[in-house]
Structures are given as structure tokens and as C-alpha cells.
XYZ file of C-alpha atoms in Angstrom:
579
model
C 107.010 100.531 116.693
C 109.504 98.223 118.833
C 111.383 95.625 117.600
C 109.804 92.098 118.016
C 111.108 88.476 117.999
C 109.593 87.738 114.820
C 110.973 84.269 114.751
C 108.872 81.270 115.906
C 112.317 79.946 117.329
C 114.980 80.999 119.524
C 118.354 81.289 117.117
C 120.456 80.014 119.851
C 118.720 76.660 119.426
C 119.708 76.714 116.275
C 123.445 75.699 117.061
C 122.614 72.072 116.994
C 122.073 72.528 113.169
C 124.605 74.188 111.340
C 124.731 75.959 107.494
C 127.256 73.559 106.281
C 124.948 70.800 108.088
C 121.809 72.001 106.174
C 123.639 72.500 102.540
C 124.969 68.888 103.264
C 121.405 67.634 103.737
C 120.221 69.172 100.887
C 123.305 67.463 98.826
C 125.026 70.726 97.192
C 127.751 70.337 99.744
C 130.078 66.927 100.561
C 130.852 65.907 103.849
C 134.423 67.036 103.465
C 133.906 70.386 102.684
C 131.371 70.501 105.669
C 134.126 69.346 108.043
C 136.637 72.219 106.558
C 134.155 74.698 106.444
C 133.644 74.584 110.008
C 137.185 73.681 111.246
C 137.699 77.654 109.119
C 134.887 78.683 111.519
C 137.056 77.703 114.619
C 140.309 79.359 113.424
C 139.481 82.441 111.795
C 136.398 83.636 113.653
C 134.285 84.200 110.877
C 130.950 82.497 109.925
C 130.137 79.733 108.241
C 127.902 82.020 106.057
C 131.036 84.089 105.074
C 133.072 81.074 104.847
C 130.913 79.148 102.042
C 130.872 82.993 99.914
C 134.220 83.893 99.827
C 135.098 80.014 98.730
C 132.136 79.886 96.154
C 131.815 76.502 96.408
C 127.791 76.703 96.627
C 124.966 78.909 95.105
C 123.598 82.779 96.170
C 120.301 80.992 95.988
C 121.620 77.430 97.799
C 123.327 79.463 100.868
C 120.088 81.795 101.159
C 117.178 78.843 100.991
C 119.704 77.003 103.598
C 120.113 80.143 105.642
C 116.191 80.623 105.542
C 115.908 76.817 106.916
C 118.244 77.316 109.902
C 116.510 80.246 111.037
C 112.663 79.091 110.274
C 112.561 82.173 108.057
C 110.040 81.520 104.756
C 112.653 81.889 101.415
C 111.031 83.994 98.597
C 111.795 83.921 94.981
C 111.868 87.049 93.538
C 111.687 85.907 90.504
C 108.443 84.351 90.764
C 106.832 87.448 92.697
C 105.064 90.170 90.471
C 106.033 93.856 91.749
C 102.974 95.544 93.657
C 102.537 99.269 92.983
C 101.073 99.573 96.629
C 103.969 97.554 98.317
C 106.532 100.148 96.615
C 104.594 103.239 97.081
C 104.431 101.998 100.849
C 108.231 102.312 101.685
C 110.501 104.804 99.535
C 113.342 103.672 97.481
C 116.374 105.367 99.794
C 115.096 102.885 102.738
C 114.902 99.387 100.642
C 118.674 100.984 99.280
C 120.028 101.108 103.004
C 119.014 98.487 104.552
C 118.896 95.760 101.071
C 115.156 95.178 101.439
C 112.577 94.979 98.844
C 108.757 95.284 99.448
C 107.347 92.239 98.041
C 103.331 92.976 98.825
C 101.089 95.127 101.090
C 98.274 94.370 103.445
C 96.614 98.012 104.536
C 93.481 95.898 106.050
C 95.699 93.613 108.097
C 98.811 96.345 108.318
C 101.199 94.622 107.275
C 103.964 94.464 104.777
C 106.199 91.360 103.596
C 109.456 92.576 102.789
C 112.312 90.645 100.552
C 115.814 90.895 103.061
C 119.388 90.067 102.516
C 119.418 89.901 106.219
C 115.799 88.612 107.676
C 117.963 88.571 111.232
C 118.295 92.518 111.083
C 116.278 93.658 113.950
C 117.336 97.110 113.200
C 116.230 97.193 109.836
C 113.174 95.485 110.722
C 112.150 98.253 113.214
C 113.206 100.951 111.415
C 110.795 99.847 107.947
C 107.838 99.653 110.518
C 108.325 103.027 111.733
C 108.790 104.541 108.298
C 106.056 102.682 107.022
C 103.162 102.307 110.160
C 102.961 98.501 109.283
C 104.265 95.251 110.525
C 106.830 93.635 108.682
C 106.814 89.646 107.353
C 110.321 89.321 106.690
C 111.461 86.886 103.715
C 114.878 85.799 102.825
C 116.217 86.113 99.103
C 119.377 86.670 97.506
C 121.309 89.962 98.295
C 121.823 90.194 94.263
C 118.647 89.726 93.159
C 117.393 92.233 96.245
C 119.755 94.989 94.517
C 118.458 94.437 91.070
C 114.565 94.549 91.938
C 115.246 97.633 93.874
C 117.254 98.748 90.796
C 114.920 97.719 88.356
C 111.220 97.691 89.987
C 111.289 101.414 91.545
C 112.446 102.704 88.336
C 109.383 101.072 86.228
C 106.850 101.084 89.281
C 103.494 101.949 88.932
C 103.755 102.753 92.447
C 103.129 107.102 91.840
C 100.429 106.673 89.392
C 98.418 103.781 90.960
C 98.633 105.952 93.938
C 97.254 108.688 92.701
C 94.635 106.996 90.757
C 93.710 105.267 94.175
C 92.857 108.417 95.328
C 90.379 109.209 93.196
C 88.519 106.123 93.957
C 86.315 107.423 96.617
C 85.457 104.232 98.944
C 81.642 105.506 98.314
C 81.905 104.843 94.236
C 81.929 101.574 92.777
C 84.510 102.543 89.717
C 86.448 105.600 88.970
C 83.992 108.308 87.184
C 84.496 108.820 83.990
C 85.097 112.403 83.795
C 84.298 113.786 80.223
C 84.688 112.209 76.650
C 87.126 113.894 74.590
C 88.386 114.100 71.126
C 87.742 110.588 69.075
C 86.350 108.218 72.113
C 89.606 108.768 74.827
C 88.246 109.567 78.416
C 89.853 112.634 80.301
C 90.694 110.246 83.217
C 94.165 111.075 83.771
C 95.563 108.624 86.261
C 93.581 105.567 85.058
C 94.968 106.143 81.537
C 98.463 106.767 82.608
C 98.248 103.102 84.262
C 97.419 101.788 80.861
C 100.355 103.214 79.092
C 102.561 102.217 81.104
C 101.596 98.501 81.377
C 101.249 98.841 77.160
C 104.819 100.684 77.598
C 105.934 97.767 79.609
C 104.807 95.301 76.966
C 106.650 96.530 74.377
C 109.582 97.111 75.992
C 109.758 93.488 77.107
C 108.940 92.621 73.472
C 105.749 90.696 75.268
C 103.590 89.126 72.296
C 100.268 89.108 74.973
C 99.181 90.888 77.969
C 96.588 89.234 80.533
C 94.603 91.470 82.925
C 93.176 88.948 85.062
C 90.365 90.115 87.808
C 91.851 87.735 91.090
C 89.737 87.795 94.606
C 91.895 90.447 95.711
C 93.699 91.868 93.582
C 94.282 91.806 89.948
C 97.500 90.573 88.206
C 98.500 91.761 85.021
C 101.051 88.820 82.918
C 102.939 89.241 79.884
C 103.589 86.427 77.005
C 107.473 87.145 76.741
C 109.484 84.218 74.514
C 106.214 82.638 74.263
C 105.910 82.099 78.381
C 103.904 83.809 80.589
C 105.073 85.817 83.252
C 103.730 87.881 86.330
C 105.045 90.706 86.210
C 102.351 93.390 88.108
C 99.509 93.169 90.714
C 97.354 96.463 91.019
C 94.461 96.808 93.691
C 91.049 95.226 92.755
C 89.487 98.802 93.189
C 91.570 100.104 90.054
C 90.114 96.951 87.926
C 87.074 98.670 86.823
C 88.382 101.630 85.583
C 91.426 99.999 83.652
C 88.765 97.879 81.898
C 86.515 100.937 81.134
C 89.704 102.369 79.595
C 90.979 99.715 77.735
C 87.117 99.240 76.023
C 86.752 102.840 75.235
C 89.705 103.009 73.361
C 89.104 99.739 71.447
C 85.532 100.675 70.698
C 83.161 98.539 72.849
C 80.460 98.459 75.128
C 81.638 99.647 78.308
C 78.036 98.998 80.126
C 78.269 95.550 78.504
C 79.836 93.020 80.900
C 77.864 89.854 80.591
C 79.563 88.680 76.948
C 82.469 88.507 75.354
C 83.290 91.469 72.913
C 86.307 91.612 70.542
C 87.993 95.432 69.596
C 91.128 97.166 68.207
C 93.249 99.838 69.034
C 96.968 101.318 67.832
C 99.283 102.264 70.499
C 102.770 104.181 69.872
C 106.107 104.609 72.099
C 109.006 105.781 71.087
C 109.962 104.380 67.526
C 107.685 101.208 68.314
C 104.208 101.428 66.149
C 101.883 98.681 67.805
C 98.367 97.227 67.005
C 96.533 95.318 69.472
C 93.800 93.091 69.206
C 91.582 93.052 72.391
C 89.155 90.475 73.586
C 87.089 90.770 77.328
C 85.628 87.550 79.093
C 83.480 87.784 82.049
C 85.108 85.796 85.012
C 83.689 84.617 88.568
C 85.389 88.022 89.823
C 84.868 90.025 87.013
C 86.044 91.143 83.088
C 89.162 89.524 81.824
C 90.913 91.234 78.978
C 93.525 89.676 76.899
C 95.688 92.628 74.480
C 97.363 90.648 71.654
C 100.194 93.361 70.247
C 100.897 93.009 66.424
C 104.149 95.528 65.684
C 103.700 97.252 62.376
C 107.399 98.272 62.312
C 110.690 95.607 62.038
C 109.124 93.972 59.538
C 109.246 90.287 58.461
C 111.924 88.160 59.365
C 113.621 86.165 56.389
C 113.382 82.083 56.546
C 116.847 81.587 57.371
C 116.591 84.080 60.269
C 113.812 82.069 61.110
C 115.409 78.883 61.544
C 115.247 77.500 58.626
C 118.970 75.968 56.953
C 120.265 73.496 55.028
C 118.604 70.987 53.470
C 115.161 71.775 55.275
C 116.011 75.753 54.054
C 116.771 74.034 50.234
C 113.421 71.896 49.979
C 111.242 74.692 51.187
C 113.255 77.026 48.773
C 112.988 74.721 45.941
C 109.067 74.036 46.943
C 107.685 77.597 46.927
C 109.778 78.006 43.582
C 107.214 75.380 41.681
C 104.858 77.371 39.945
C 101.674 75.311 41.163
C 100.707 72.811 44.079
C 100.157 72.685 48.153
C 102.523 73.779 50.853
C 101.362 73.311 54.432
C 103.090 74.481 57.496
C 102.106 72.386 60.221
C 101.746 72.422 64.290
C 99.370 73.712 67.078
C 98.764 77.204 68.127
C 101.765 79.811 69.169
C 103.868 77.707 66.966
C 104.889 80.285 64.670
C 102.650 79.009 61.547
C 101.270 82.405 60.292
C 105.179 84.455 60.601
C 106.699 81.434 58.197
C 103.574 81.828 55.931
C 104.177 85.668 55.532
C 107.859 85.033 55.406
C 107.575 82.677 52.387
C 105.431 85.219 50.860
C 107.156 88.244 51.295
C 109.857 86.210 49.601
C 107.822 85.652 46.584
C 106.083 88.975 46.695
C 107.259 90.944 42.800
C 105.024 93.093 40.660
C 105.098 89.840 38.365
C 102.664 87.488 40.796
C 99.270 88.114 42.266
C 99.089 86.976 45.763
C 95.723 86.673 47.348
C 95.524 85.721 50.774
C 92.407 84.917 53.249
C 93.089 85.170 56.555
C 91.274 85.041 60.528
C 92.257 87.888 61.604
C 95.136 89.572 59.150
C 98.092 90.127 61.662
C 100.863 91.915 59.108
C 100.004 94.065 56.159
C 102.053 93.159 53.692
C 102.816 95.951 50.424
C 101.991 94.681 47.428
C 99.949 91.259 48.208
C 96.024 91.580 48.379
C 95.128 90.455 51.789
C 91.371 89.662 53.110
C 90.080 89.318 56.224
C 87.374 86.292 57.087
C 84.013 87.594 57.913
C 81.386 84.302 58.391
C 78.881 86.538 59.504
C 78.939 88.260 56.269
C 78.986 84.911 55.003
C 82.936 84.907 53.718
C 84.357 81.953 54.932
C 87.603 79.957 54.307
C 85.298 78.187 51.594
C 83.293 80.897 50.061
C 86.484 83.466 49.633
C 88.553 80.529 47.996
C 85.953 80.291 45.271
C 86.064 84.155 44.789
C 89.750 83.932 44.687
C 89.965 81.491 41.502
C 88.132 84.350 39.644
C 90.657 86.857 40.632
C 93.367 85.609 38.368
C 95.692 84.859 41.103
C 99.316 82.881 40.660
C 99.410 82.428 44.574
C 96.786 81.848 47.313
C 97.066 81.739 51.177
C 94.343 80.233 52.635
C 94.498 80.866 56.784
C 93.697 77.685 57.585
C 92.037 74.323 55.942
C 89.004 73.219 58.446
C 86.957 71.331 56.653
C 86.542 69.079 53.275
C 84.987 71.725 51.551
C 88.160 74.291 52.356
C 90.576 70.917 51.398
C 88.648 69.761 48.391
C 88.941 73.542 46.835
C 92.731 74.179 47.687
C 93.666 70.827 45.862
C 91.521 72.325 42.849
C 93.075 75.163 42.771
C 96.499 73.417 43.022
C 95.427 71.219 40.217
C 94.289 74.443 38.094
C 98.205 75.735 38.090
C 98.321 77.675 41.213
C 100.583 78.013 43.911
C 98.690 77.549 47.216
C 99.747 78.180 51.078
C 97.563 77.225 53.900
C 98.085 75.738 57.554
C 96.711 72.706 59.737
C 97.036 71.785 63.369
C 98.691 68.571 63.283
C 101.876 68.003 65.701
C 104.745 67.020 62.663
C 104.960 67.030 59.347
C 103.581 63.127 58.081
C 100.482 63.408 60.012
C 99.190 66.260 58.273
C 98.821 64.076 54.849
C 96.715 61.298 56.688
C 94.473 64.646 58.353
C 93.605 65.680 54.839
C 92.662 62.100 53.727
C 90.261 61.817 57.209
C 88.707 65.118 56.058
C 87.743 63.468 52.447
C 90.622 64.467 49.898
C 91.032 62.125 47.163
C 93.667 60.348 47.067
C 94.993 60.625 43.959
C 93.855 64.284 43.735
C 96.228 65.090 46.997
C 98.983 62.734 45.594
C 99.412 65.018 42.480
C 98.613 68.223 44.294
C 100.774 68.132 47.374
C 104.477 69.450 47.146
C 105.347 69.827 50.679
C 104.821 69.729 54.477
C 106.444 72.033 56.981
C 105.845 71.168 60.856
C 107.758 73.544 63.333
C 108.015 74.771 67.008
C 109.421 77.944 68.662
C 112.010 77.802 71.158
C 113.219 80.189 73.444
C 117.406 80.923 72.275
C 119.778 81.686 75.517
C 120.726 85.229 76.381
C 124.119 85.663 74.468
C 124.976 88.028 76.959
C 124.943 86.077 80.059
C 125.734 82.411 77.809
C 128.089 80.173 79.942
C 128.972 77.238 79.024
C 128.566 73.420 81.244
C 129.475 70.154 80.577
C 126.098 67.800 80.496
C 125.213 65.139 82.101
C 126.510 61.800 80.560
C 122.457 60.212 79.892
C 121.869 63.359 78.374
C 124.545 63.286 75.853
C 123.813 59.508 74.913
C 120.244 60.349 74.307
C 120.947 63.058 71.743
C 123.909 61.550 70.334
C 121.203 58.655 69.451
C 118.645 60.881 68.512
C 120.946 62.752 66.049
C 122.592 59.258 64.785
C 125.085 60.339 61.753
C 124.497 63.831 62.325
C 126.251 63.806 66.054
C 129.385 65.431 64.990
C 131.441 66.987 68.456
C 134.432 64.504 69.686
C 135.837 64.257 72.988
C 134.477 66.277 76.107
C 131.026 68.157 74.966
C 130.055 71.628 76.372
C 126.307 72.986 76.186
C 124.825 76.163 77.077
C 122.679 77.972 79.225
C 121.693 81.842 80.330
C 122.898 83.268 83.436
C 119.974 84.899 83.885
C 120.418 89.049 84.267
C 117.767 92.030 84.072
C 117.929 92.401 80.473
C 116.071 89.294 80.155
C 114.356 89.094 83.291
C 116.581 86.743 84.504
C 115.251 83.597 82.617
C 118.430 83.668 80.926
C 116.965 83.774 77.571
C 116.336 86.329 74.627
C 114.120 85.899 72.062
C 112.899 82.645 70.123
C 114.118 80.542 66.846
C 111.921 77.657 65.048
C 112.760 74.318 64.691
C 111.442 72.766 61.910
C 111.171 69.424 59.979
C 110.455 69.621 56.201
C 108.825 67.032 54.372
C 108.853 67.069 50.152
C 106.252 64.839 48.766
C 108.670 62.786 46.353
C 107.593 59.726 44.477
C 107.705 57.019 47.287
C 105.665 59.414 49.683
C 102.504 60.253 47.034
C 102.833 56.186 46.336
C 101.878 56.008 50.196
C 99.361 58.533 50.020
C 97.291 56.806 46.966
C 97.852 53.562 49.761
C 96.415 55.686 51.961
C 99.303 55.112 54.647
C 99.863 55.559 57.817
C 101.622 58.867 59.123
C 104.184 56.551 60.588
C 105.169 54.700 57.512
C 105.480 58.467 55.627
C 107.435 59.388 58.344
C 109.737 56.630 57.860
C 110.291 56.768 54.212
C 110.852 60.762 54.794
C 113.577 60.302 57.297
C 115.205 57.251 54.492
C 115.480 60.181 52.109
C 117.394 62.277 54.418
C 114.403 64.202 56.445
C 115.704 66.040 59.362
C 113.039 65.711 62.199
C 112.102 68.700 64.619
C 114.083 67.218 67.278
C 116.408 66.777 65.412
C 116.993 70.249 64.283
C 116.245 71.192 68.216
C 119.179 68.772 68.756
C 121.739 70.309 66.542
C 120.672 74.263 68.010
C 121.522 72.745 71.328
C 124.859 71.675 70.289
C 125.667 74.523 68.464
C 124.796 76.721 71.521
C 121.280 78.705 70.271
C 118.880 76.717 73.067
C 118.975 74.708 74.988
C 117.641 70.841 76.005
C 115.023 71.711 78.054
C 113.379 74.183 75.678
C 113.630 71.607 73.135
C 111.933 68.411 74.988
C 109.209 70.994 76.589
C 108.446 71.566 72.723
C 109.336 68.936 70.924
C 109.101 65.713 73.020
C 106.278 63.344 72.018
């Protein structure tokens, strides 16, 4: 194919408007250093682009979304753009090398490919993709490093061979790809489509991804992954491969495959290298077909301890001193994906000797845990929350976890059983740690029954920590550091100038610039003054109040002092913690 002028205007007109002008307008450059850069431009020949990199003065990402705006060219995120199989299969990795493009996604129907550039001016490049490739190019401008690292890091954990070859064997005539033959215990001999599925399970537990979403879109489906507790886009495949993935994925977790009108539920284990994983699936039929959702439960790596939880000091010492009381209620409080059920099977791994008998009652069990007798929740068998708990007090246990308290009956027996000299763990969805005392009153606790049962609350949050290796530090704006120092009150130690922290961002952790996730908590013991408010039947506000007088740290707070100490950051505290 020739080379076209694939620019709605003419880049001489574009001498009017300059970089410097455009980086000005969009205030990361002053005036000043507008009026040198191009005074440089004059005397030394060289651009204004080349200028503004060697002197570092703005962005990558800055000079390429101005550089995009002086030449009408659309700016792309790579970041934000899931890789495409097709798109990579559709131009080979030695091209996108030589010429610093990347294939963002692929139009065979329309013929034509949009293509990531460091360079979206390079006519040469441009012609030479749509002669390797049959297709026209829609060039996109992004930043020459993150160009490099996709090509890097998306050819090397493409799907791009194996959705290829699965594509094949889609004949346009059949509606899904035919399964072939069952073999040994349920798995289909369907090659291709299963290699797909290992390698976006693969994928998941290499990114240490806690979901996985295969979503049926219009076109195409997109496959996200629940890293650090966010989801992410990480992979589109064709529509004509949905089918068939789905078909795999119910086979091997034991459902219907013909059955597409209801929800089903299933299990399967999947292992790669040392990593032994369980996943719980669930389907959902959408406008544009089955959705599946994989939740991954890792059987190795075991249970993290409370400290490397989160937990310290005197929130660490009240829990400790808590769960050491040989009767009463503990509740860890806050709404889903907040990290409830890992501090529940933290505190009782930590408990866990061939002295105490732990019974627990869970929806669904997500550990196994040696030596503590776990049940799962069946209603339709007709065990509930409520039923097991009674079968439980006639199991001679010294400790009972109860999943979750729903309903007065559930409450009513868990203070009973507090009451009766046992130790007793359950959660509630509440958002901190006073309102979960008012919740239980609402749902028809006595009073005075909770007053003498209760021994503590526990509300938390997960945050996202920063990358330690791609940290760097920056000094905060002024507002900023007057609103924590006034959240934190006596605890705002740092003097002088104050640094915080953020990630970088680099591939190891998909440059978000974080790496794994910490809890911030807020512990609440029920002393004296706070059962007094209970049997007054107080307001959350006015426990609250009286915790924080006897030295309660609250989850900001805590979020507060991680920030200073460089663990997260601000904004991953107030996106968790900010009422």
C-alpha cells in the first residue's frame, strides 16, 4: 500500500502553535521556560521536542499528549488498553521492535489496525506496517517507554499463537467450537480452546489477581483481573472464541454446559508451577451472552500473621488481649472485599493448639485450616447460620466462628453462647467499628445481654501499599499536610519539611506503582463506659466518641500514619476510608 496523509491537517499549519506553546496552555510549563526553550530552538537547530527531553523539565506522558495536540493525532494510554491476541498475531514482534510501534486492536471486517507509535509522523513506518500487515493503519501517539515495555512485555505473554490457532478451528459455518471427545475425569480434548484457559488462569496467578471476569461485550469479549483489589483489563479475545472458553471453563467445574438461561455455581483446582489454586466459579447470563466470574483461593503461602496484616500497637495489643479472654464476642467489621474473613482465620490460626476446639460455620469455606473443624453452610439442606450454631453448642466447643450474623435469631444465639463461656468470632457489614453495636441492638439483642457479652469490635479496610521498588519520594501539597496533621492531632509526629510517597509505576506491577495490599484498622474494646452506653442504648456516634477519649485509633487514622511512614499512600486511603 502507499503512504497516505493520514492527518486531517496540514503540519505546516501547525507552526502558528508551538510544543512549548501547547505545554504552556496546559500549565506544566511557565512562560519563561517557553521563551528559552524556543530561543534553544533558534541557536542550536534542534527541536523543541528534543529540547524539552534532554532538559527534563516536563513529563514522557506531558510532551507526548502535547505532541499528539499539535499534530491532531488521538493520544492513547497504554495503560488503560487491554492487549488483543488478534492485533499481535496481526503484525510480528521484529516489526513493532524496528519501527517502536505497538498494535493496540484489529479490525479484519473494516481492515484496519490502530497501532501505538513513538513517532505517529513516520510515514515510513506507517507504510511499511500496512504492507506487512494488508491493513490500514490508525496511528496513536504514546510514550516511547511505555511502547518498549508493551512490546517487551505483551508479545512475550500474548495469546496471540494460541487464539490464532483456536480461531481456526472455528469454522464460520459452526456456531461454537466442537467439542471433540470427553476424556479422562470430565476435561474435553479441545486443544487450543483449553490452552487459552490456562494461560488466562496462568496469567491470574502470576499477577497474584484475587478474581477473573470473562465478560461477553458486543464485539468482543474482555477478560479483567481483580489485582490489589482493582480491576483491570488486561485481554480482549474475539467474540467467536466466547463460546467455547465458557464450555471449557463449565466442564471442568462440573456444570451444565447446555444450560445457559440461569445462573450455576462450580469448582475446580488449577496448578502452575509451585502455585496450588482453587477457584470458585459462578456463570450469569448477559444481554450478549454467559458471564463467568473465577474467584482463585491459593491453598499454598498460608495465613498471614495479624501484625503482617496491619495490625500494631495498641490496636495489635487490644485485639491480642481480646481473643486471649476465654469467653465473649469479637466482631470484625466493614463491607465486602474488606479483608473480614483473612483477619478471622488469622486470629484463629493464632489460637489454633490441640488444647481448644474450634468450630467454625462458614458461606463458602475459603482456607482449610489443620486442626480446626470447619463447616460449610448448606440452607437448602436446611443448615443455616442459625441451625449450625445450635448444633455447635452440643459439640463441646471452646471457640466458634460464625461467617456472618444476619439476623436476630443468628445474634440472639452468638450472645448465648458467649454468655455460656465460649469464645465466639463472627462478622457484620457495618462501615467502622461503633456502628456495629447499635446494628446488633436494631436486629433485637438485649441490651444488657450484649453489654456483658461483647468484648470487642474490629472495623478495617485494605489498601493498596506502593511498589518498594519503584518508591520515590515528593513533598505534598501544603492543604494536604494540614488536613492529616489535624486528622492525626497528637499523633502527627514529623518536624520541618515532610516527604510522602508514591510508585513509579514499572512492569512488575503493571505500572500502577503499587504491590500488594495492607489493612487499616480501628479497634474498639468494650470497656466499662462503652457497655454503660450500650444498656443506654446509644448512639454509634457517642460510642465512637468515648472510644477515641480512651485512646482509640480510628481507620483513618491508622491510614494516616501508613502514609507518613511511606506503606500507601493518601489517595488509597481517602478512596477507602473517607466518609
Amino acid at each position: 500500500m502507499a503512504a497516505r496523509n493520514i492527518f486531517p491537517q496540514d503540519v505546516s499549519s501547525t507552526n502558528q502553535k508551538t510544543l512549548a506553546d501547547i505545554l504552556v496552555a496546559k500549565g506544566v510549563l511557565d512562560s519563561e521556560h517557553a521563551r528559552q526553550v524556543k530561543f534553544s530552538e533558534i541557536q542550536t537547530g534542534k527541536s523543541q521536542e528534543d529540547i524539552l527531553s534532554e532538559q527534563n523539565v516536563v513529563s514522557e506522558a506531558d510532551l507526548v499528549r502535547a505532541k499528539a495536540e499539535l499534530y491532531n493525532v488521538t493520544y492513547v494510554d497504554l495503560d488503560t488498553q487491554p492487549a488483543s491476541p488478534e492485533a499481535l498475531s496481526s503484525l510480528p514482534q521484529q516489526v513493532a521492535e524496528r519501527f517502536g510501534v505497538f498494535p493496540i486492536t484489529v479490525d479484519l471486517t473494516n481492515k484496519v489496525i490502530v497501532i501505538a507509535m513513538k513517532d505517529p509522523l513516520d510515514l515510513a513506518a506507517i507504510s511499511f506496517v500496512e504492507q506487512k500487515t494488508g491493513l490500514r493503519v490508525d496511528p496513536r501517539a504514546a510514550e516511547p517507554t511505555k511502547i518498549a515495555n508493551y512490546i517487551a512485555s505483551g508479545y512475550s505473554t500474548s495469546l496471540a499463537k494460541e487464539v490464532t490457532e483456536a480461531l481456526k478451528e472455528v469454522a464460520p459455518e459452526k456456531k461454537r467450537v466442537q467439542i471433540l471427545d470427553m476424556g479422562v475425569g470430565g476435561v474435553i480434548r479441545e486443544e487450543r480452546v483449553a490452552e487459552v484457559v490456562n494461560h488466562i488462569l496462568s496469567f491470574a496467578v502470576k499477577a497474584r489477581a484475587s478474581d477473573i471476569h470473562i465478560e461477553p461485550q458486543e464485539k468482543m469479549t474482555r477478560v479483567r483481573y481483580r489485582i490489589d483489589g482493582i480491576l483491570q483489563e488486561k485481554l480482549t479475545t474475539p467474540k467467536e472464541l466466547h463460546e467455547a472458553l465458557i464450555s471449557r471453563i463449565k466442564i471442568l467445574s462440573g456444570m451444565k454446559i447446555d444450560e445457559k438461561r440461569v445462573p450455576q455455581d462450580g469448582r475446580f483446582n488449577f496448578s502452575t508451577g509451585d502455585e496450588d489454586v482453587d477457584l470458585r466459579i459462578s456463570t450469569l447470563p448477559t444481554a450478549w451472552g454467559e458471564k463467568v466470574v473465577m474467584r482463585l483461593l491459593k491453598k499454598t503461602g498460608g495465613v498471614p500473621s495479624l501484625s503482617e496484616l496491619g495490625l500494631r500497637g495498641r490496636a495489635l495489643k487490644n485485639l491480642g488481649d481480646a481473643i486471649l479472654r476465654p469467653h465473649g464476642i469479637i466482631l470484625i467489621c466493614g463491607p465486602t472485599g474488606s479483608g473480614k474473613t483473612t483477619t478471622l482465620y488469622s486470629i484463629i490460626q493464632n489460637i489454633s493448639t490441640p488444647k481448644v476446639n474450634i468450630v467454625t460455620l462458614e458461606d463458602p469455606i475459603e482456607y482449610k485450616i489443620a486442626g480446626v473443624n470447619q463447616v460449610q453452610v448448606n440452607p437448602v439442606a436446611g443448615l443455616t447460620f442459625a441451625s449450625g450454631l445450635r448444633a455447635f453448642l452440643r459439640q463441646d466447643p471452646n471457640v466458634i466462628l460464625v461467617g456472618e450474623i444476619r439476623d436476630q435469631e443468628t445474634a440472639d444465639l452468638a450472645v448465648q453462647a458467649a454468655l455460656t463461656g465460649h469464645l465466639v468470632f463472627s462478622t457484620l457489614h457495618t462501615n467502622d467499628a461503633s456502628g456495629a453495636l447499635p446494628r446488633l441492638l436494631d436486629m433485637g439483642a438485649e441490651p444488657y445481654l450484649l453489654a456483658s457479652s461483647m468484648t470487642a469490635v474490629v472495623a478495617q479496610r485494605v489498601v493498596r501499599k506502593i511498589h518498594a521498588d519503584c518508591k520515590e519520594g515528593y513533598s505534598p501539597d501544603a492543604k494536604i499536610v494540614g488536613e492529616i496533621k489535624e486528622g492525626l492531632g497528637p499523633l502527627w509526629k514529623p518536624e520541618g519539611n515532610v516527604s510522602f510517597y508514591k510508585g513509579k509505576g514499572d512492569p512488575e506491577c503493571g505500572n500502577t506503582g503499587y504491590y500488594g495490599r495492607v489493612g487499616i484498622f480501628e479497634v474498639l474494646p468494650v470497656t466499662e463506659k462503652v457497655s454503660r452506653l450500650i444498656l443506654e442504648k446509644s448512639p454509634a456516634s457517642e460510642m465512637d466518641a468515648v472510644a477515641k477519649e480512651e485512646g482509640m485509633i480510628s481507620m483513618k487514622q491508622d491510614g494516616f500514619l501508613k502514609v507518613i511512614e511511606g506503606i500507601t499512600t493518601i489517595e488509597e486511603v481517602l478512596r477507602v476510608a473517607q466518609e
